[in-house]
Short mmCIF file of C-alpha atoms in Angstrom, two decimals:
data_model
loop_
_atom_site.label_atom_id
_atom_site.label_comp_id
_atom_site.label_asym_id
_atom_site.label_seq_id
_atom_site.Cartn_x
_atom_site.Cartn_y
_atom_site.Cartn_z
CA MET Z 1 2.40 -18.56 5.58
CA SER Z 2 2.71 -17.66 1.95
CA GLU Z 3 5.96 -17.21 -0.10
CA GLU Z 4 5.39 -13.50 0.07
CA SER Z 5 5.31 -13.26 3.85
CA PRO Z 6 8.68 -12.73 5.73
CA PRO Z 7 9.78 -15.09 8.37
CA ALA Z 8 7.83 -14.52 11.65
CA GLY Z 9 10.93 -13.24 13.42
CA ASP Z 10 10.98 -10.02 11.07
CA LEU Z 11 8.04 -8.63 13.14
CA PRO Z 12 8.12 -9.72 16.81
CA GLU Z 13 4.81 -10.19 18.55
CA PRO Z 14 3.99 -6.90 20.42
CA PRO Z 15 2.54 -6.91 24.02
CA ALA Z 16 -1.27 -6.83 23.92
CA GLY Z 17 -2.65 -3.72 22.41
CA GLU Z 18 0.85 -2.43 21.28
CA LEU Z 19 2.16 -2.23 17.75
CA PRO Z 20 5.76 -2.65 16.88
CA GLU Z 21 7.61 0.64 16.15
CA TYR Z 22 8.12 -0.24 12.52
CA ALA Z 23 4.51 -1.19 12.15
CA GLU Z 24 3.50 2.21 13.44
CA ARG Z 25 5.80 4.01 11.05
CA VAL Z 26 4.43 2.15 8.12
CA LEU Z 27 0.88 2.87 9.10
CA GLU Z 28 1.67 6.54 9.52
CA VAL Z 29 3.09 6.63 5.95
CA ALA Z 30 -0.07 4.98 4.70
CA GLU Z 31 -2.29 7.74 6.43
CA LEU Z 32 -0.19 10.37 4.56
CA ILE Z 33 -1.01 9.16 1.16
CA PRO Z 34 -3.51 11.47 -0.36
CA PRO Z 35 -6.84 10.12 -1.76
CA GLY Z 36 -6.52 9.16 -5.34
CA ARG Z 37 -2.71 8.44 -5.05
CA VAL Z 38 -0.91 5.19 -4.14
CA MET Z 39 2.65 4.09 -3.02
CA THR Z 40 4.10 0.69 -3.46
CA TYR Z 41 5.29 -1.45 -0.69
CA GLY Z 42 8.79 -0.69 -1.79
CA ASP Z 43 8.09 3.01 -1.87
CA VAL Z 44 6.96 2.94 1.67
CA ALA Z 45 10.15 1.00 2.76
CA GLU Z 46 12.27 3.58 0.79
CA TRP Z 47 10.43 6.41 2.40
CA LEU Z 48 11.23 4.92 5.92
CA ALA Z 49 14.74 4.04 4.88
CA GLU Z 50 14.13 0.66 6.62
CA GLY Z 51 12.80 -2.81 5.79
CA GLY Z 52 11.81 -3.80 2.39
CA PRO Z 53 8.55 -4.49 0.38
CA ARG Z 54 7.94 -7.72 2.16
CA GLN Z 55 8.14 -6.27 5.53
CA VAL Z 56 5.74 -3.44 4.63
CA GLY Z 57 3.34 -5.99 3.04
CA ARG Z 58 3.48 -8.03 6.27
CA VAL Z 59 2.65 -4.98 8.39
CA MET Z 60 -0.24 -3.99 6.11
CA ALA Z 61 -1.54 -7.62 6.09
CA LEU Z 62 -1.38 -7.63 9.98
CA TYR Z 63 -2.25 -4.22 11.13
CA GLY Z 64 -3.39 -2.22 7.97
CA GLY Z 65 -7.19 -2.48 8.38
CA ALA Z 66 -7.45 0.79 10.26
CA VAL Z 67 -5.67 2.85 7.72
CA PRO Z 68 -6.34 3.44 3.96
CA TRP Z 69 -4.69 0.12 3.07
CA TRP Z 70 -5.79 0.31 -0.59
CA ARG Z 71 -3.35 3.13 -1.16
CA VAL Z 72 -0.33 0.83 -0.44
CA VAL Z 73 -0.07 -1.51 -3.50
CA ARG Z 74 1.95 -3.73 -5.62
CA ALA Z 75 4.44 -2.20 -7.93
CA ASP Z 76 2.63 -3.67 -10.96
CA GLY Z 77 -0.60 -1.99 -10.14
CA ALA Z 78 -2.54 -5.24 -9.68
CA LEU Z 79 -5.33 -5.06 -7.17
CA LEU Z 80 -4.84 -6.93 -3.85
CA PRO Z 81 -5.95 -10.52 -4.33
CA GLY Z 82 -9.08 -11.30 -2.26
CA HIS Z 83 -9.81 -7.53 -1.75
CA GLU Z 84 -10.14 -6.50 -5.39
CA LEU Z 85 -13.73 -5.29 -5.36
CA GLU Z 86 -13.41 -3.42 -2.08
CA ALA Z 87 -10.20 -1.74 -3.16
CA LEU Z 88 -11.78 -0.92 -6.58
CA GLY Z 89 -14.70 0.77 -4.87
CA HIS Z 90 -12.27 2.97 -2.89
CA TYR Z 91 -10.19 3.76 -6.07
CA ARG Z 92 -13.37 4.83 -8.02
CA ALA Z 93 -14.71 6.91 -5.03
CA GLU Z 94 -11.22 8.70 -4.71
CA GLY Z 95 -10.69 9.08 -8.50
CA THR Z 96 -7.48 7.03 -8.53
CA PRO Z 97 -6.30 6.65 -12.07
CA LEU Z 98 -7.01 3.12 -13.33
CA ARG Z 99 -6.08 1.27 -16.54
CA GLN Z 100 -8.79 -0.87 -18.13
CA ALA Z 101 -8.15 -4.68 -18.17
CA GLY Z 102 -7.70 -6.20 -21.52
CA ARG Z 103 -10.05 -8.88 -22.53
CA SER Z 104 -7.51 -11.55 -21.68
CA ALA Z 105 -7.05 -10.24 -18.19
CA ASP Z 106 -7.97 -12.44 -15.31
CA GLY Z 107 -11.45 -11.39 -14.11
CA HIS Z 108 -11.35 -8.36 -16.38
CA LEU Z 109 -10.25 -6.19 -13.40
CA PRO Z 110 -8.55 -2.87 -14.09
CA ARG Z 111 -5.10 -2.11 -12.60
CA ILE Z 112 -3.86 1.06 -11.08
CA ASP Z 113 -2.24 3.44 -13.53
CA MET Z 114 1.03 3.63 -11.71
CA ARG Z 115 2.42 6.31 -13.92
CA ARG Z 116 -0.28 8.64 -12.95
CA ALA Z 117 -1.32 7.55 -9.42
CA ARG Z 118 2.04 6.94 -7.80
CA TRP Z 119 2.78 9.46 -4.99
CA ASP Z 120 6.41 10.38 -4.03
CA GLY Z 121 5.53 12.10 -0.72
CA GLU Z 122 6.62 15.33 -2.04
CA GLU Z 123 3.71 17.25 -0.52
CA ALA Z 124 4.12 15.71 2.88
CA THR Z 125 7.83 16.56 2.85
CA GLN Z 126 7.06 20.28 2.08
CA GLU Z 127 4.42 20.41 4.82
CA GLY Z 128 6.91 19.06 7.41
CA GLY Z 129 5.84 15.39 7.25
CA THR Z 130 7.71 12.25 7.89
#
């Protein structure tokens, strides 16, 4: 378990085939994020008024494969370690605003332009969303 992961007790093991309620709620928010936009782990926790960035990150790590996981990101806009190229492909296909990496950047990978890409959920609220 990494330093970023919450203690195992934060998300109890569900019965086979069942997700914890909190995980279902996190994944529902991930599915609301429009293509080309992102929310941070903290944004999702704030939207739900429950948990925090680490709990959201844990949910995404355990259960996020079936939703647009690349739209839930770190607050600094860095691409998810180990999944950078896959995420970058999604960002480019969706037109997500990116900032080019400087020459000194590790791997010369761009970052998400958080100022332009961050989504506040406004459209979902107006449409009767979560």
